XYZ file of C-alpha atoms in Angstrom:
379
model
C -215.884 -140.030 -150.305
C -218.839 -137.655 -150.298
C -219.546 -138.440 -146.620
C -215.890 -137.884 -145.752
C -216.001 -134.503 -147.520
C -219.105 -133.455 -145.595
C -217.526 -134.585 -142.307
C -214.361 -132.620 -143.128
C -216.378 -129.444 -143.812
C -218.346 -129.939 -140.561
C -215.170 -130.353 -138.507
C -213.604 -127.362 -140.232
C -216.681 -125.305 -139.377
C -216.438 -126.306 -135.719
C -212.733 -125.488 -135.729
C -213.440 -122.020 -137.139
C -216.108 -121.386 -134.503
C -213.757 -122.499 -131.731
C -211.103 -120.247 -133.218
C -213.556 -117.329 -133.230
C -214.450 -117.986 -129.594
C -210.800 -118.154 -128.638
C -210.030 -114.957 -130.538
C -213.014 -113.216 -128.931
C -211.905 -114.366 -125.511
C -208.406 -113.023 -126.136
C -209.799 -109.664 -127.158
C -212.046 -109.554 -124.106
C -209.060 -109.994 -121.814
C -207.705 -106.681 -123.068
C -210.765 -104.786 -121.848
C -211.715 -101.177 -122.438
C -210.488 -98.587 -119.980
C -213.042 -95.955 -118.952
C -211.809 -92.406 -119.474
C -210.838 -90.760 -116.184
C -209.813 -87.163 -116.816
C -209.212 -85.621 -113.378
C -209.225 -88.282 -110.654
C -205.918 -89.983 -109.839
C -207.122 -92.510 -107.282
C -208.927 -95.136 -109.366
C -209.321 -96.732 -112.767
C -212.054 -98.827 -114.387
C -211.555 -101.430 -117.100
C -214.678 -102.888 -118.691
C -215.047 -106.325 -120.277
C -218.153 -107.955 -121.786
C -219.850 -109.005 -118.549
C -217.510 -107.813 -115.824
C -215.323 -104.864 -114.864
C -212.172 -104.311 -112.836
C -211.854 -101.291 -110.537
C -208.403 -100.517 -109.192
C -208.187 -98.109 -106.245
C -204.629 -96.910 -105.707
C -205.362 -94.174 -103.190
C -207.923 -95.305 -100.593
C -206.021 -93.169 -98.052
C -202.872 -91.008 -98.184
C -199.664 -92.953 -98.832
C -201.443 -96.285 -99.275
C -198.823 -98.965 -99.862
C -200.714 -101.105 -102.359
C -203.403 -101.075 -105.021
C -206.783 -102.653 -104.264
C -208.321 -104.582 -107.162
C -212.060 -105.242 -107.277
C -214.008 -107.505 -109.623
C -217.523 -106.328 -110.520
C -219.263 -109.166 -112.302
C -222.722 -109.936 -113.643
C -224.350 -113.088 -112.247
C -223.573 -115.331 -115.217
C -220.232 -113.713 -116.070
C -217.435 -115.981 -117.276
C -214.388 -114.942 -115.274
C -210.886 -115.999 -116.410
C -209.514 -118.530 -113.962
C -206.223 -116.678 -113.556
C -207.812 -113.278 -112.785
C -206.581 -111.877 -109.454
C -208.677 -109.558 -107.283
C -209.228 -108.564 -103.638
C -213.022 -108.619 -103.544
C -215.810 -109.690 -105.899
C -219.126 -107.830 -106.156
C -222.149 -108.983 -108.154
C -223.561 -106.185 -110.300
C -225.806 -104.370 -110.633
C -225.754 -103.847 -106.867
C -229.174 -104.265 -105.239
C -228.326 -103.539 -101.594
C -225.492 -101.306 -100.426
C -224.022 -99.840 -97.233
C -221.884 -96.703 -97.548
C -219.764 -95.121 -94.824
C -219.321 -91.465 -95.834
C -221.980 -88.808 -96.420
C -220.103 -87.873 -99.601
C -221.267 -91.199 -101.070
C -224.950 -90.265 -100.711
C -225.190 -87.691 -103.567
C -223.744 -90.199 -106.036
C -226.514 -92.696 -105.226
C -229.116 -89.964 -105.621
C -227.685 -88.748 -108.929
C -227.811 -92.311 -110.281
C -231.365 -92.777 -108.946
C -230.234 -95.634 -106.695
C -231.038 -94.214 -103.258
C -233.453 -97.045 -102.475
C -230.576 -99.527 -102.660
C -229.021 -97.882 -99.577
C -229.753 -100.126 -96.600
C -227.365 -98.941 -93.886
C -225.124 -96.081 -92.796
C -222.966 -95.323 -89.719
C -224.269 -92.130 -88.072
C -227.604 -91.436 -89.733
C -227.892 -87.964 -88.193
C -224.991 -86.758 -90.339
C -227.029 -87.259 -93.523
C -228.594 -84.004 -94.722
C -230.281 -84.857 -98.031
C -234.053 -84.548 -97.806
C -234.560 -87.466 -100.204
C -232.399 -89.829 -98.162
C -233.738 -88.550 -94.839
C -237.246 -89.521 -95.976
C -236.001 -93.086 -96.441
C -234.338 -92.983 -93.017
C -237.539 -91.740 -91.396
C -239.492 -94.551 -93.073
C -237.105 -97.126 -91.594
C -235.665 -98.184 -94.957
C -232.091 -97.314 -93.937
C -230.643 -98.773 -90.740
C -228.068 -97.395 -88.309
C -224.912 -99.533 -88.468
C -222.840 -97.992 -85.669
C -219.706 -95.912 -86.186
C -217.314 -95.972 -89.116
C -214.416 -97.206 -86.964
C -216.582 -99.828 -85.195
C -219.395 -100.979 -87.454
C -222.131 -103.177 -86.013
C -221.359 -106.538 -87.593
C -224.605 -108.139 -86.407
C -226.738 -105.493 -88.118
C -224.674 -105.765 -91.301
C -225.019 -109.541 -91.419
C -228.777 -109.144 -90.965
C -228.923 -106.594 -93.821
C -226.845 -108.818 -96.117
C -225.711 -105.994 -98.420
C -224.105 -106.833 -101.741
C -221.222 -104.539 -100.805
C -219.988 -102.123 -98.141
C -218.237 -99.006 -99.477
C -215.401 -98.303 -97.078
C -214.055 -94.943 -96.009
C -210.750 -95.163 -94.134
C -207.873 -92.873 -93.136
C -205.354 -95.729 -92.956
C -205.022 -99.504 -93.273
C -205.887 -100.156 -89.634
C -209.649 -100.677 -89.793
C -210.558 -103.872 -87.949
C -214.292 -103.439 -88.643
C -213.809 -103.878 -92.366
C -211.641 -106.968 -91.859
C -214.305 -108.527 -89.647
C -217.053 -107.757 -92.149
C -215.101 -109.338 -95.006
C -214.685 -112.517 -92.975
C -218.494 -112.856 -92.881
C -218.525 -112.985 -96.685
C -219.722 -109.409 -97.244
C -217.361 -107.651 -99.666
C -215.838 -104.307 -98.663
C -214.365 -102.013 -101.292
C -212.626 -98.719 -100.560
C -213.626 -95.362 -101.980
C -210.848 -92.755 -101.888
C -212.490 -89.682 -103.429
C -211.527 -87.639 -100.364
C -207.820 -88.018 -101.177
C -208.147 -86.302 -104.575
C -206.316 -82.973 -104.902
C -208.672 -81.433 -107.455
C -212.343 -80.548 -107.148
C -213.301 -82.174 -110.446
C -211.206 -85.201 -109.448
C -213.450 -85.710 -106.409
C -216.596 -85.347 -108.492
C -215.357 -87.871 -111.059
C -215.764 -90.682 -108.513
C -219.404 -90.776 -109.659
C -217.976 -93.174 -112.274
C -216.902 -95.522 -109.453
C -220.539 -95.791 -108.354
C -221.726 -95.966 -111.942
C -219.706 -99.164 -112.398
C -221.297 -100.713 -109.291
C -224.782 -100.198 -110.675
C -223.869 -101.018 -114.273
C -224.667 -97.407 -115.139
C -221.385 -96.211 -116.579
C -223.029 -94.210 -119.364
C -225.298 -92.411 -116.890
C -222.347 -91.651 -114.617
C -220.354 -90.281 -117.564
C -223.259 -88.046 -118.521
C -223.678 -86.735 -114.967
C -219.994 -85.924 -114.677
C -219.884 -84.314 -118.123
C -222.642 -81.936 -117.031
C -220.810 -81.026 -113.803
C -217.543 -80.542 -115.692
C -219.243 -78.386 -118.328
C -220.947 -76.198 -115.710
C -217.676 -75.802 -113.818
C -215.603 -74.814 -116.834
C -218.273 -72.403 -118.063
C -218.377 -70.654 -114.669
C -214.569 -70.544 -114.561
C -214.469 -68.947 -118.021
C -217.078 -66.402 -116.975
C -215.068 -65.445 -113.861
C -211.994 -64.746 -115.986
C -213.791 -61.891 -117.720
C -213.401 -59.738 -114.583
C -210.102 -57.876 -114.235
C -210.276 -57.186 -110.499
C -209.006 -60.025 -108.291
C -210.050 -59.585 -104.657
C -207.799 -60.948 -101.891
C -209.116 -63.907 -99.925
C -208.490 -65.382 -96.477
C -209.703 -68.924 -95.831
C -209.818 -71.300 -92.880
C -210.439 -70.836 -89.181
C -209.084 -71.107 -85.666
C -209.068 -74.347 -83.718
C -207.816 -73.908 -80.156
C -204.719 -71.719 -80.586
C -203.967 -72.507 -84.250
C -205.407 -71.107 -87.483
C -205.688 -73.715 -90.207
C -205.612 -72.514 -93.821
C -205.655 -74.656 -96.996
C -202.347 -75.126 -98.779
C -201.907 -73.367 -102.105
C -202.018 -76.644 -104.051
C -205.221 -77.833 -102.353
C -208.544 -78.189 -104.143
C -209.949 -75.340 -102.032
C -207.179 -72.989 -103.158
C -207.635 -74.064 -106.774
C -211.323 -73.195 -106.618
C -210.553 -69.711 -105.284
C -208.165 -69.283 -108.206
C -210.788 -70.559 -110.669
C -213.216 -68.011 -109.209
C -210.638 -65.366 -110.251
C -209.575 -64.287 -106.778
C -206.206 -63.989 -105.041
C -205.797 -66.557 -102.283
C -203.201 -65.188 -99.878
C -201.456 -68.547 -99.307
C -201.469 -69.590 -102.968
C -197.673 -70.018 -102.988
C -197.613 -72.769 -100.311
C -197.503 -76.504 -101.004
C -198.386 -79.465 -98.848
C -201.130 -81.899 -97.845
C -203.845 -81.184 -95.338
C -203.859 -77.657 -93.942
C -201.189 -75.154 -92.989
C -201.091 -74.510 -89.221
C -200.439 -70.868 -88.310
C -200.603 -68.563 -85.318
C -203.329 -65.926 -85.105
C -200.693 -63.202 -85.247
C -199.161 -64.448 -88.502
C -202.599 -64.700 -90.150
C -203.510 -61.201 -88.981
C -200.233 -59.844 -90.312
C -200.867 -61.265 -93.783
C -204.642 -61.146 -94.094
C -205.765 -58.185 -91.989
C -206.772 -56.287 -95.139
C -208.136 -59.248 -97.094
C -211.296 -58.366 -99.018
C -213.074 -61.619 -98.120
C -212.904 -64.355 -95.526
C -214.478 -67.694 -96.532
C -214.885 -71.016 -94.698
C -214.998 -69.293 -91.339
C -215.320 -72.444 -89.252
C -218.509 -73.040 -87.292
C -219.405 -69.369 -86.943
C -222.884 -68.395 -88.117
C -222.973 -64.781 -86.846
C -220.638 -61.836 -86.287
C -221.881 -61.503 -82.721
C -220.955 -65.125 -82.008
C -217.551 -64.651 -83.614
C -216.742 -61.511 -81.605
C -218.098 -63.074 -78.447
C -215.464 -65.760 -78.785
C -212.705 -63.245 -79.502
C -212.714 -59.495 -80.047
C -209.447 -59.923 -81.966
C -211.439 -60.937 -85.057
C -212.658 -57.342 -85.301
C -209.190 -56.363 -86.550
C -209.850 -58.008 -89.926
C -211.181 -55.762 -92.685
C -213.438 -58.607 -93.919
C -215.136 -58.654 -90.504
C -215.470 -54.864 -90.408
C -216.972 -54.848 -93.925
C -219.124 -57.881 -93.132
C -217.684 -59.965 -95.939
C -217.276 -63.229 -94.055
C -218.885 -66.367 -95.485
C -219.388 -69.806 -93.995
C -220.707 -73.187 -95.100
C -222.050 -73.768 -91.586
C -225.137 -71.722 -92.412
C -226.636 -74.461 -94.607
C -227.639 -77.524 -92.601
C -229.908 -80.508 -92.979
C -232.839 -81.562 -90.824
C -230.648 -83.163 -88.143
C -227.831 -80.598 -88.175
C -225.469 -82.068 -90.766
C -223.612 -79.454 -92.817
C -224.777 -79.838 -96.432
C -221.414 -78.714 -97.847
C -219.560 -81.728 -96.434
C -222.071 -84.106 -98.027
C -222.871 -82.557 -101.390
C -219.887 -80.244 -101.961
C -217.309 -82.830 -103.162
C -219.834 -84.116 -105.689
C -220.857 -80.678 -106.988
C -217.787 -78.458 -107.394
C -219.696 -76.505 -110.034
C -222.082 -75.261 -107.320
C -219.192 -74.385 -104.994
C -217.495 -72.406 -107.758
C -220.681 -70.497 -108.541
C -221.051 -69.666 -104.850
C -217.523 -68.255 -104.773
C -217.996 -66.279 -107.990
C -221.214 -64.782 -106.631
C -219.246 -63.636 -103.557
C -216.134 -62.291 -105.287
C -217.851 -60.976 -108.436
C -221.560 -60.482 -107.625
C -222.122 -58.557 -110.875
C -221.668 -61.806 -112.824
C -224.416 -63.750 -111.064
C -227.200 -61.348 -110.163
C -230.015 -62.705 -107.966
C -227.994 -65.889 -107.409
C -229.045 -68.061 -104.468
C -225.963 -69.738 -102.936
C -226.018 -73.424 -102.127
C -223.211 -73.618 -99.544
C -221.401 -70.343 -98.779
C -223.599 -67.761 -97.073
C -222.861 -64.475 -95.314
C -222.755 -64.550 -91.527
C -225.748 -63.156 -89.681
C -225.340 -60.014 -87.592
């Protein structure tokens, strides 16, 4: 009887342990969702040894959600878990396809994991250019026609895709070779802080979610502090934005992230009451009629000097901002090979963009400030 009692206790103990494992497994399936405060295009759910990233906006009007499994090497994945691509984390070798992805790798101290990029000359960052010059990062063709042979030779753990629609044959071909492709849709976000929050997407890939949270918290804090500071000024200058392309002037819609940043810098954007996606296409005459007396003109296309602007068209001289020499462009700040720094770093650092704008509209708030992106045109 004593032996039977001991056996019963032993079996009961095993049963309890199995029950605990089952209960733990059930809890794990619930996961913990990472807080995403501004971005609308993705979500991250963390489990013990794997995560799920869902990207619902890889491009405008995407018809389905893409689900990606990020798993540690020895992760136990539920057999019924559905996903589009699986990536082993932390990522050791990566290929990205947009310059806006570069600053996230640098912020997370993972630049050396970058092994390939389409169009190396577009990269402006000095840190990443040093790696390019050393041969550590390879040219992989063009975004719409990636060099599959080079990619297979590199054997990256993942390719981060940038696409404007679902018709990207290069990515389909790459996936067939066994290299996972996952889409990043930060460019579709309608808010500046929403774009910057995609640092958490990269944090999940490198198993650095806490670091990514900390980086974003700092950017968010800097942005909101600058915004609060700008509100202390009563005067709101009027602002014209955008530029001519052929015979059309393209200005940001009033609900765009660019317009929101002008508002946060405590200025009056002249097309603030418009709504839409992309940019508003206008004639030169209609822009002149509305913005001839605007105090400032920002994002003035590719112009870097007033002489170059007026050489293209003397009609620009009719704008007060041109007469007062209050025209500012991001084309003044370029990298070693001619890439515009704003297009690479700007989406990741809206706090720096906002400070640039505040220093332009309200220079008394930021004395001796050195702008990062927006600079006055040369004579």
